[in-house]
Coordinates of N, CA and C in Angstrom, one line a residue:
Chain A
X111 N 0.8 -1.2 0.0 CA 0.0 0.0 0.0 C 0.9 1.2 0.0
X112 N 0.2 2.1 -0.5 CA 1.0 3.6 -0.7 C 0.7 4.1 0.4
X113 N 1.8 5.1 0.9 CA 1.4 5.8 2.2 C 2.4 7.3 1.6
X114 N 1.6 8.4 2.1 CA 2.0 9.7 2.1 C 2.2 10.7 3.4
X115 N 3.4 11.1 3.3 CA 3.6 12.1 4.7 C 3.8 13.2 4.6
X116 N 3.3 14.2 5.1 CA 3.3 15.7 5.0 C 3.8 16.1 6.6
X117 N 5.3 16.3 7.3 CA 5.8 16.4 8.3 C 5.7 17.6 8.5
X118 N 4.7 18.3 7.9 CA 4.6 20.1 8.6 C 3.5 20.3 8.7
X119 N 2.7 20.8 10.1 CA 1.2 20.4 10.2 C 0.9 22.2 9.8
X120 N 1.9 22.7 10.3 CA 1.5 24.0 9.7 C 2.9 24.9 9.4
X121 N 2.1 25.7 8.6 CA 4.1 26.6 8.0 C 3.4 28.2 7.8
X122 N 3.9 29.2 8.4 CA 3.6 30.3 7.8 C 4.7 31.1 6.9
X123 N 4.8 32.0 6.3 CA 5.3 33.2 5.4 C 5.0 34.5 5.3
X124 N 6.1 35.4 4.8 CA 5.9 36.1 4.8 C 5.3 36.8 3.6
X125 N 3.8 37.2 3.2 CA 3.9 37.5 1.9 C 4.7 38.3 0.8
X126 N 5.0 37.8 -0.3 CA 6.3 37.9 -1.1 C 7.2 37.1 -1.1
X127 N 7.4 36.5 0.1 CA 7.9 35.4 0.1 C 8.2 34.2 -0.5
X128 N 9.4 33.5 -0.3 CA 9.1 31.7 -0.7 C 9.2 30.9 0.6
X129 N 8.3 29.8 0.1 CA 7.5 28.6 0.9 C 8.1 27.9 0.3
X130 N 8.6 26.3 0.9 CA 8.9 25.2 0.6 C 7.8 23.9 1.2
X131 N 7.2 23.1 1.0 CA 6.4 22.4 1.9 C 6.7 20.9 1.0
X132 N 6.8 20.2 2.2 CA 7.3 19.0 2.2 C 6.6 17.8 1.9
X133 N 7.0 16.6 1.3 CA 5.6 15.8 1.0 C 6.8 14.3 0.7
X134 N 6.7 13.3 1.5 CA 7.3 12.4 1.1 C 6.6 11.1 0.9
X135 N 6.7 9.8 0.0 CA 5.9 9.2 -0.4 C 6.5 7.5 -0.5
X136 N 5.9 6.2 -0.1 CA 6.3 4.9 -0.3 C 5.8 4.2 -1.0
X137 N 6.2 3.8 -1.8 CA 5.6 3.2 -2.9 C 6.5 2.0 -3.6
X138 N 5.7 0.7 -3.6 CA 6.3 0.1 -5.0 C 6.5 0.3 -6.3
X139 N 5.5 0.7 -6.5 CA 4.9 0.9 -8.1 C 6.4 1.6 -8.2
X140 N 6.1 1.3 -10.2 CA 7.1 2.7 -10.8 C 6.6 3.7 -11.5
X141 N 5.4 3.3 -12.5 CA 4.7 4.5 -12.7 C 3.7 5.2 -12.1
X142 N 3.6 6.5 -11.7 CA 2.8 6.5 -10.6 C 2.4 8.5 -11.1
X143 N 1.7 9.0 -10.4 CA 1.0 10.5 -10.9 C 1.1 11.0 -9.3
X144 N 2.3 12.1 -9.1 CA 2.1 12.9 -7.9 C 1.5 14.4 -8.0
X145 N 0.2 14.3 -6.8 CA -0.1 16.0 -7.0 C 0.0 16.7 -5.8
X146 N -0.2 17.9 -6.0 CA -0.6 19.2 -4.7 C -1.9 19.7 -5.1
X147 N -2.8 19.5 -3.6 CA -4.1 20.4 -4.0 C -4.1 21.1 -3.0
X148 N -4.9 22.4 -3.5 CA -5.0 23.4 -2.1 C -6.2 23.1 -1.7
X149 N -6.5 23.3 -0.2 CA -8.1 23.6 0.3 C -8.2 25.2 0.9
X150 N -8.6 25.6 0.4 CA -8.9 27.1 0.9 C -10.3 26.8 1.8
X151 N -10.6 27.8 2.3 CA -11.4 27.7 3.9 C -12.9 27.6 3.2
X152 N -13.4 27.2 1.9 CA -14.2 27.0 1.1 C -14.5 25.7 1.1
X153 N -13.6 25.1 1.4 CA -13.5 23.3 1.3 C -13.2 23.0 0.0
X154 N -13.4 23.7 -1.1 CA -12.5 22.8 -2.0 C -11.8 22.8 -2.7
X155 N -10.9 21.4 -2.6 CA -9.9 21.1 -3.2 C -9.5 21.4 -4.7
X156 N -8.8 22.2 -4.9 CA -7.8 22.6 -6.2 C -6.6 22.0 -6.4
X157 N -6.5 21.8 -7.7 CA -5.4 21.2 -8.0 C -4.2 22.7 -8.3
X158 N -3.4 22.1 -7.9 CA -2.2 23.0 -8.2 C -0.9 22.8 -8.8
X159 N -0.9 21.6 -8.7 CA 0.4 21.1 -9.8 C 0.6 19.5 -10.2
X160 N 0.9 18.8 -10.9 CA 0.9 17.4 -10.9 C 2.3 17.0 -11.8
X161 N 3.0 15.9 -11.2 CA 3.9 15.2 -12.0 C 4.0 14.3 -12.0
X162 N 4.0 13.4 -13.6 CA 4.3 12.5 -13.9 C 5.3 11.5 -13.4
X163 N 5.6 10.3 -12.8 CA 7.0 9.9 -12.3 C 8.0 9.6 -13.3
X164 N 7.8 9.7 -14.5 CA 8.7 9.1 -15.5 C 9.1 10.5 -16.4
X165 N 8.6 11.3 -15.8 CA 9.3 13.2 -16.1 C 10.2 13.5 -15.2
X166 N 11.4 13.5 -16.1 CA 12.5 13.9 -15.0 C 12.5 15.3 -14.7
X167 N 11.4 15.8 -15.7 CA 11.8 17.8 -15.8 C 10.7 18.0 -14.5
X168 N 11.2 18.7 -13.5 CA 10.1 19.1 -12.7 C 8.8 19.8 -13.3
X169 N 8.0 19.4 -12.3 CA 6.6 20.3 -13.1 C 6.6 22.1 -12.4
X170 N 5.9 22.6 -13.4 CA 5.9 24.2 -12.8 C 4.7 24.5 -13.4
X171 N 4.1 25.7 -12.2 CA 2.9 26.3 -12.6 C 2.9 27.5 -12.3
X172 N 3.2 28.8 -13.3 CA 3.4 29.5 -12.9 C 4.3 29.7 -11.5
X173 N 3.4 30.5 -10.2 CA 4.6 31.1 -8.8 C 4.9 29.8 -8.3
X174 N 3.8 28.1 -8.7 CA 4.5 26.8 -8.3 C 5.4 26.0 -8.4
X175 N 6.1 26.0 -8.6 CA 7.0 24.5 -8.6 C 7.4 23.5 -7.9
X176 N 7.6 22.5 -8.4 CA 8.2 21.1 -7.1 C 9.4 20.7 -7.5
X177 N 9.9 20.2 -6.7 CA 11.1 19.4 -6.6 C 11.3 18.0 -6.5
X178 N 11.5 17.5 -7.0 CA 10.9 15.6 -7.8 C 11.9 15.2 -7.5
X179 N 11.9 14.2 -6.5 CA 13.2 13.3 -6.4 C 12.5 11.8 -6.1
X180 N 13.2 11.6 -7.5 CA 12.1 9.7 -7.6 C 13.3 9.1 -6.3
X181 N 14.2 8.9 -6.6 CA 15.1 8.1 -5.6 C 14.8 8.2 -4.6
X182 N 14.4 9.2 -3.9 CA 14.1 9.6 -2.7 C 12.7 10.1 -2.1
X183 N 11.8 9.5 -2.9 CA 10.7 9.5 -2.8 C 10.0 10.7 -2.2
X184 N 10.6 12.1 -3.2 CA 10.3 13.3 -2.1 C 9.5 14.0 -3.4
X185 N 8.7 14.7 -2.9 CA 7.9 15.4 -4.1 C 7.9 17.0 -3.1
X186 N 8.6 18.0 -2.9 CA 8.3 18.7 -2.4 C 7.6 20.6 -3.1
X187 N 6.9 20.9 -3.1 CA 6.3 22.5 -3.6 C 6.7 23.2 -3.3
X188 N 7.2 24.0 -3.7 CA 7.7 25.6 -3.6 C 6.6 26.6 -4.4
X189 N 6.3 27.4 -3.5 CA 5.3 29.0 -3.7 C 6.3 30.1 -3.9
X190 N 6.3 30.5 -5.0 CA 7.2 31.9 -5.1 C 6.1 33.6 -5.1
X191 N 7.0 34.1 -4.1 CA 6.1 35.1 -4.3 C 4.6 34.7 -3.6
X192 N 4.6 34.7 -2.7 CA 3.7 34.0 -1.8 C 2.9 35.5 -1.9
X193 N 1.2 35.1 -1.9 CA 0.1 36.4 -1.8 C -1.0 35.9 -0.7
X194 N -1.6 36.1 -0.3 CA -2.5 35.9 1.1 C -3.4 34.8 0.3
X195 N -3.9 35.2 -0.9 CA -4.8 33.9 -1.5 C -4.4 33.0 -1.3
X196 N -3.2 32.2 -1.2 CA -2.2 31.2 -1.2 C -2.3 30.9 0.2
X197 N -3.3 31.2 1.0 CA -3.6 31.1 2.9 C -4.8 29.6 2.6
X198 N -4.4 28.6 3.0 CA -5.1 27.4 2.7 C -4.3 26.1 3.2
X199 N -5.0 25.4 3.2 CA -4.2 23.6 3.5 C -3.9 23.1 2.3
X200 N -3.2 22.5 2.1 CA -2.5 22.0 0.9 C -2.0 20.2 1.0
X201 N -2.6 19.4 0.7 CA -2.3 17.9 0.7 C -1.3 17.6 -0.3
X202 N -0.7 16.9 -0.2 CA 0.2 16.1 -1.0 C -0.6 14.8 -1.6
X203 N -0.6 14.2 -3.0 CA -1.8 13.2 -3.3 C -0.6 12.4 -4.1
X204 N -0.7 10.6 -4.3 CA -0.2 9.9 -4.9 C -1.4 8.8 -5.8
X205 N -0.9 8.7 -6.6 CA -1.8 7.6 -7.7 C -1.0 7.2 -8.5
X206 N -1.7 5.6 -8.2 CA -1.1 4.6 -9.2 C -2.2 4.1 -10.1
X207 N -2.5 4.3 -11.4 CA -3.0 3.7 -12.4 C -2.9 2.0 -12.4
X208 N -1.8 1.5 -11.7 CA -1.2 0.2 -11.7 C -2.1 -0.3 -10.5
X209 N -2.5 0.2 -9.8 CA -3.0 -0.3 -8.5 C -4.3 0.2 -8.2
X210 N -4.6 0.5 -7.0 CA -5.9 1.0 -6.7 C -6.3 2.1 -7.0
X211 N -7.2 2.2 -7.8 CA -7.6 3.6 -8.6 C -8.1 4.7 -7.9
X212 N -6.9 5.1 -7.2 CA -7.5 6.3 -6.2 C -6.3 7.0 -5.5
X213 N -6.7 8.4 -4.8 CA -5.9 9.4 -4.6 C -5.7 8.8 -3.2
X214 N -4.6 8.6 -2.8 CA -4.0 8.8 -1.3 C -3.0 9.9 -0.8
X215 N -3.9 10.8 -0.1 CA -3.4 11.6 0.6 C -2.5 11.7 1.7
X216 N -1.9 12.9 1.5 CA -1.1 13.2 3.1 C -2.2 13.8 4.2
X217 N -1.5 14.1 5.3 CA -2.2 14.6 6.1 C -2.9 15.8 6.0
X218 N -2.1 16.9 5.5 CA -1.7 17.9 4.8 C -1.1 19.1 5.7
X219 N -0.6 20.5 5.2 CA 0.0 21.5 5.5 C -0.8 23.0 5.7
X220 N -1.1 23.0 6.3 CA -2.0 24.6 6.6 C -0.8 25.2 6.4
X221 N -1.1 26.7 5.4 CA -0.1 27.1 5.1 C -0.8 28.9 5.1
X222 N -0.3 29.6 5.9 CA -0.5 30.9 6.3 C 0.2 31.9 5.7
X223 N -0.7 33.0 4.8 CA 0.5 33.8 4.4 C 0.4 35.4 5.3
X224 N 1.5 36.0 5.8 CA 0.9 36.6 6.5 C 1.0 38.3 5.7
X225 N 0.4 39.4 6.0 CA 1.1 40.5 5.4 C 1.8 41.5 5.9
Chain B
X52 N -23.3 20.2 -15.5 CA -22.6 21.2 -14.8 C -21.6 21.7 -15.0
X53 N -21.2 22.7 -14.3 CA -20.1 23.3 -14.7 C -19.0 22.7 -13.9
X54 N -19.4 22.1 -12.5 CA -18.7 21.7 -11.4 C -19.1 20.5 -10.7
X55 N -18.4 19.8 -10.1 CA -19.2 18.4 -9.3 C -20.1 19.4 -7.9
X56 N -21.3 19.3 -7.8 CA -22.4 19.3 -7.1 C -22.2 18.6 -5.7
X57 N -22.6 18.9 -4.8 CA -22.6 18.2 -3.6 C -23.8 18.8 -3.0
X58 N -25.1 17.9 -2.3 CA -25.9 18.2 -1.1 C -26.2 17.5 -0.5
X59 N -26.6 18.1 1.1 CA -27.0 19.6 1.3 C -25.1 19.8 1.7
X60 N -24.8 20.8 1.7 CA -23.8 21.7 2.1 C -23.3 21.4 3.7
X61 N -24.2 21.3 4.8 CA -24.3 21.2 6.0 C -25.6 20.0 6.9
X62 N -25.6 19.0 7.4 CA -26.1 18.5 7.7 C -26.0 18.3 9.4
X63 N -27.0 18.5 10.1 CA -26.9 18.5 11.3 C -28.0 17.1 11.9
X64 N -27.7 15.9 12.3 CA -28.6 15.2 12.5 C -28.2 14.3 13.8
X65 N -29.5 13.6 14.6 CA -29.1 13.1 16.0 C -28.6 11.9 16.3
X66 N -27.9 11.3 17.2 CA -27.2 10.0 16.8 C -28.7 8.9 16.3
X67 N -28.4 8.1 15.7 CA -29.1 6.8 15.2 C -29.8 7.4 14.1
X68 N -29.6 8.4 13.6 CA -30.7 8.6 12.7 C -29.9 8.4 11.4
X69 N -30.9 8.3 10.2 CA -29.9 7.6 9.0 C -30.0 9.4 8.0
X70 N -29.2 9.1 6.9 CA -28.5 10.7 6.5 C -28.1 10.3 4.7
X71 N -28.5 10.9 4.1 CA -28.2 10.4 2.7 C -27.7 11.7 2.1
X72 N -26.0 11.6 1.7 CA -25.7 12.7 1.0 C -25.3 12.7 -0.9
X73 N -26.1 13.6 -1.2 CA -25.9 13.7 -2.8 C -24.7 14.2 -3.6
X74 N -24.4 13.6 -4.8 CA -23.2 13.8 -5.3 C -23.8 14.1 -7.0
X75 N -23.5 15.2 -7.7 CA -23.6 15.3 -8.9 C -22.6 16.0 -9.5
X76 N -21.7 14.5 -10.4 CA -20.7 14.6 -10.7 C -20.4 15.7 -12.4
X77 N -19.2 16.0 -12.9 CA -19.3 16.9 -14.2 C -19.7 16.0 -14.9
X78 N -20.7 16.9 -15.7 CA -21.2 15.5 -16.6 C -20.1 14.9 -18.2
X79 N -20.7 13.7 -17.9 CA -19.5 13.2 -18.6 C -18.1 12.1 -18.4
X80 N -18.2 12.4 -16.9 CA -17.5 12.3 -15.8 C -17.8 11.0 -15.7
X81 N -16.9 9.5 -16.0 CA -17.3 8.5 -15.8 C -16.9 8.0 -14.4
X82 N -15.7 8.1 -13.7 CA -15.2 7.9 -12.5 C -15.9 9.0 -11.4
X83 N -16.2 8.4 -10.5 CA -16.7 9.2 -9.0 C -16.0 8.5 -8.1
X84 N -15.9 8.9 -7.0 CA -15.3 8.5 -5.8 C -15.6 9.9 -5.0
X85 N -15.9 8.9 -3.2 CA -16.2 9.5 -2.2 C -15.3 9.3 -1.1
X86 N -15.0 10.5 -0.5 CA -13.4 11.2 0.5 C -14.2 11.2 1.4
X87 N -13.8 11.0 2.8 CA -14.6 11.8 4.1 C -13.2 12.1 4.9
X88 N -13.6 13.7 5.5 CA -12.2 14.3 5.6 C -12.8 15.0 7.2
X89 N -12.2 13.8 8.3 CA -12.2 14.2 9.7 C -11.6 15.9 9.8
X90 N -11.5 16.3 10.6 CA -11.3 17.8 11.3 C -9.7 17.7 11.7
X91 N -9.4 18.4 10.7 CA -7.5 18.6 11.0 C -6.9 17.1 10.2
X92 N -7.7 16.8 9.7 CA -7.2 15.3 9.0 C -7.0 15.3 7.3
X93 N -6.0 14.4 7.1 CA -6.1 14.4 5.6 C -7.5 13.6 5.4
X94 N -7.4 13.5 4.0 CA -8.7 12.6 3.0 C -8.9 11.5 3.2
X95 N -9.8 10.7 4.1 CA -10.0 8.8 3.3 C -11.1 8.7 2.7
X96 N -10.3 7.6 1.7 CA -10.5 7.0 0.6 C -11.8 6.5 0.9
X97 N -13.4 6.0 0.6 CA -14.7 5.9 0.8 C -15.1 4.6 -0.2
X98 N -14.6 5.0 -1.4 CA -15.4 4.2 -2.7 C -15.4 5.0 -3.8
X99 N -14.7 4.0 -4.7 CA -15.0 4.3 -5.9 C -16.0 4.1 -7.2
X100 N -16.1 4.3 -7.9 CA -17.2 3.9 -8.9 C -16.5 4.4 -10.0
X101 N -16.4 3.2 -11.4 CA -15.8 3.5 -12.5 C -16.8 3.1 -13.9
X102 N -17.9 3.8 -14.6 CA -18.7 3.2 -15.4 C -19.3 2.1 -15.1
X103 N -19.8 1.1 -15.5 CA -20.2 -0.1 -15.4 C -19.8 -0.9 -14.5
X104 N -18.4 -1.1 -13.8 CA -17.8 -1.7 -13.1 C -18.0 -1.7 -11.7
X105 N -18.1 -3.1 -10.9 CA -18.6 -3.1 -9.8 C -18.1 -2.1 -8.9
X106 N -18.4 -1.0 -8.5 CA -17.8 0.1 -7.0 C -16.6 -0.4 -6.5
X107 N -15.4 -0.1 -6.4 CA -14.5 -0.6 -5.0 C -15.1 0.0 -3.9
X108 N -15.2 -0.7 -2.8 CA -15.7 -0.3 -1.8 C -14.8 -0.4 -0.4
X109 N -13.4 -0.5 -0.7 CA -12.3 -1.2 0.4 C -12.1 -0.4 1.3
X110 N -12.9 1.1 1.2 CA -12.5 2.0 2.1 C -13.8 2.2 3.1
X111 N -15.1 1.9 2.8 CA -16.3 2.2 3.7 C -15.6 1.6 5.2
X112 N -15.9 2.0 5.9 CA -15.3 2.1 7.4 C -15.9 0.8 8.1
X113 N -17.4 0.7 8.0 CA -18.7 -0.2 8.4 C -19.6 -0.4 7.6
X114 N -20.5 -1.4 7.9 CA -21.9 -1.8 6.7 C -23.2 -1.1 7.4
X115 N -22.5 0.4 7.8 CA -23.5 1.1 7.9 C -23.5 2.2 6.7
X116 N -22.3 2.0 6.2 CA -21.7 2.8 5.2 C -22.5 2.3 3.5
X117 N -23.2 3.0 2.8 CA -23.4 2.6 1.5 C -23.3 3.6 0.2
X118 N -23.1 2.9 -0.4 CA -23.2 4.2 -1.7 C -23.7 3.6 -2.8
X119 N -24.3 4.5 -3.7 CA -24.9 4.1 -5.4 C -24.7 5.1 -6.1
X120 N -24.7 4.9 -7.7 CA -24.6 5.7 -8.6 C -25.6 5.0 -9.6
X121 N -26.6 5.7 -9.9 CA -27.7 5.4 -10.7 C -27.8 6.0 -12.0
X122 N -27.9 5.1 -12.7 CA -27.8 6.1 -14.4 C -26.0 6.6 -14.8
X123 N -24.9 5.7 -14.1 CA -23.6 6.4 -13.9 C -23.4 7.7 -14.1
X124 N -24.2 8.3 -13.4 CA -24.5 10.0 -13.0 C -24.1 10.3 -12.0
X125 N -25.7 10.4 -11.1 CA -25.7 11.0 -9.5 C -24.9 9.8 -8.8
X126 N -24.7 10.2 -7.9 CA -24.6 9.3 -6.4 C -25.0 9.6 -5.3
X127 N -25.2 8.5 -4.3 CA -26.4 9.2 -2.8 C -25.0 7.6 -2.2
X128 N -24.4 8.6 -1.2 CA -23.8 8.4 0.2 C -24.7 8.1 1.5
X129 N -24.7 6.5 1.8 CA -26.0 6.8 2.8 C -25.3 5.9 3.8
X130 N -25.6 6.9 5.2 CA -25.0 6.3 6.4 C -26.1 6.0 7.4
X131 N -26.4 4.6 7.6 CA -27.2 4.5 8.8 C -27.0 4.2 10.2
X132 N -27.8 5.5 11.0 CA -27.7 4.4 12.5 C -26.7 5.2 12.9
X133 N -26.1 7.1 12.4 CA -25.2 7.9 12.3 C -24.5 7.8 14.0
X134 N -23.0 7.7 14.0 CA -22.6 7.7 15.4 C -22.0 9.1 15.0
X135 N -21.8 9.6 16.5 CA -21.1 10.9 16.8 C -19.3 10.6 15.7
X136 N -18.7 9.5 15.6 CA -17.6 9.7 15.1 C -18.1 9.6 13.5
X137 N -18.8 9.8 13.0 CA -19.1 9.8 11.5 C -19.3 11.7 11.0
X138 N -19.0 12.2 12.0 CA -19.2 14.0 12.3 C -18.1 14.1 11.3
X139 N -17.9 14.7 10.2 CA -16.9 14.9 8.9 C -17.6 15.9 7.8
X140 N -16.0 16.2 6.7 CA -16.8 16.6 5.9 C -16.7 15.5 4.6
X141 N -17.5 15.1 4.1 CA -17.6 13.8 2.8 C -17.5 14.8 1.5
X142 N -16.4 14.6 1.1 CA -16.2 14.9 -0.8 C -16.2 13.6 -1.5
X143 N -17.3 14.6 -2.4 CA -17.4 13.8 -3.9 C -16.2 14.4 -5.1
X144 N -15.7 13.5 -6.1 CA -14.6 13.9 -7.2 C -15.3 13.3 -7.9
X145 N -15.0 13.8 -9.1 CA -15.3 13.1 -10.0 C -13.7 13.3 -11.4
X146 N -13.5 12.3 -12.6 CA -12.5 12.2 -13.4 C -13.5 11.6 -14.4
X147 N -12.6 12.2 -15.6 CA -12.9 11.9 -16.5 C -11.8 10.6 -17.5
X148 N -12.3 9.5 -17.4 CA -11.2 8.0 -18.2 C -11.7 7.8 -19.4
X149 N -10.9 8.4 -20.5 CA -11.1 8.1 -21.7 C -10.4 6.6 -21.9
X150 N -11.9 6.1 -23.2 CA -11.6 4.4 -23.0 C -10.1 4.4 -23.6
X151 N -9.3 3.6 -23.3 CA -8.1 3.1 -23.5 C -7.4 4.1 -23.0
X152 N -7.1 5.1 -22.3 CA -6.4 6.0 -21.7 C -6.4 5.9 -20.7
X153 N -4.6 5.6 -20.1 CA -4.0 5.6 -18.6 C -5.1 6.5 -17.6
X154 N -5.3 6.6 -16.3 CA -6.3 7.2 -15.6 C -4.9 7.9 -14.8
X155 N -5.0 9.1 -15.2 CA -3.7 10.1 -14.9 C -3.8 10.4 -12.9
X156 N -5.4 10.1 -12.8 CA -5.5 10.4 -11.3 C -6.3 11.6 -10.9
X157 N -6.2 12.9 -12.0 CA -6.6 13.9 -11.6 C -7.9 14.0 -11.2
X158 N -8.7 14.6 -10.0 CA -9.6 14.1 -9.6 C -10.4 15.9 -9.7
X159 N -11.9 16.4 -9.7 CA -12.3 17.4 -9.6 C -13.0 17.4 -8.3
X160 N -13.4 18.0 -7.3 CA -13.8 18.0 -6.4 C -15.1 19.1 -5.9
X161 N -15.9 18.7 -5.2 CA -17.0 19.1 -5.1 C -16.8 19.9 -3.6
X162 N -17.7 20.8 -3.1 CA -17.4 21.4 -2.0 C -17.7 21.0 -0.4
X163 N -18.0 19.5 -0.9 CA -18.2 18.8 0.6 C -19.3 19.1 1.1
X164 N -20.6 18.1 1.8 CA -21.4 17.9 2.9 C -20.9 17.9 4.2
X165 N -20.7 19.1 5.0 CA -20.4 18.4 6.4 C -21.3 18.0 7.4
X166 N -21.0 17.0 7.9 CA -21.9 16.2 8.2 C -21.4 16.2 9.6
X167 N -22.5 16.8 11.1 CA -22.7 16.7 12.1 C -23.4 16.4 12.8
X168 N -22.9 15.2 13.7 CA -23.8 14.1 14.6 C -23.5 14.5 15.9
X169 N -25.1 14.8 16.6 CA -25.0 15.0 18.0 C -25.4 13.9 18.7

């Protein structure tokens, strides 16, 4: 079974700032779909970035990017230029197409921006 | 729709009583699956439903737990006999699996029923 860890239950910033937030992951499989979704105090869940495991090139979205380390099973997000909208919880999600057809979450990261 | 649907929004009901929550997924949307997301907790996994294919159901908690999708459209989440630890909020996603296309994972999400048991 896949299991996902998000070891920061909460992180703030300074807005303008950069955020790093952490997200590590155990898995057999080798092809596999890692994402970040925000929850803003609305309840729902947005997607905000997704990478492929067989893309070496990190994914970027726009002020998002992650840092992909298959070896090390680390999928971590970076916020550049951090703005108060960006004030929300943010899960780390894994899926295997190979296995059980479903999103397994971390715990996730409340992530405060402040001004 | 423009968006996966969820009702009612807010549910407030007393222990043992039974609770049916609706899911109306984008249409078109062959895959659904239902999240229920404790207070300060990440997402579990509920059930899935893929077109025609029998529901995975490896995450319902108890067989008080049920779910259907009729017409591979709506779905109704129905909990009977509600205990105080079933107090959550339940998301519906829905994805769209084009036939012979890898199921990339991405999931769309609805704005949750939270559901409180006194």
């Amino acid at each position: 079974a896949q299991t996902v860890t998000q070891s920061q239950p909460e992180m703030s910033v300074q807005e303008a700032e950069t955020v790093t937030l952490s997200c590590t992951y155990d898995t057999s499989e080798n092809n596999y779909y890692l994402f970040w979704y925000k929850q803003p105090p609305s309840r729902q869940m947005i997607l905000v970035i997704r990478q492929e495991a067989y893309k070496q090139q990190n994914a970027t979205e726009n002020r998002f990017s992650v840092n992909f380390q298959k070896a090390a099973k680390s999928f971590s997000l970076k916020i550049s230029d951090s703005q108060l909208g960006d004030t929300a919880m943010y899960f780390c999600a894994f899926f295997s197409s190979g296995s059980a057809r479903q999103l397994t979450f971390g715990s996730g990261t409340q992530l405060t921006v402040l001004p | 729709g423009a968006g996966v649907s969820q009702s009612p929004s807010n549910k407030v009901t007393e222990k043992g009583k039974d609770v049916e929550l609706r899911c109306d997924p984008i249409s078109g949307h062959t895959a659904l699956y239902w999240y229920r997301q404790s207070l300060g907790q990440g997402l579990e996994f509920l059930i899935y439903f893929q077109g025609n294919s029998a529901p995975d159901k490896s995450g319902l908690p108890s067989d008080r737990f049920s779910a259907e999708r009729t017409g591979g459209s709506v779905s109704t989440l129905t909990i009977q006999r509600t205990q105080q630890e079933d107090s959550a909020v339940y998301l519906c996603a829905s994805s769209l699996l084009l036939a012979g296309a890898a199921n990339t994972g991405e999931l769309f999400f609805g704005e949750g029923s939270r559901l409180t048991v006194l």
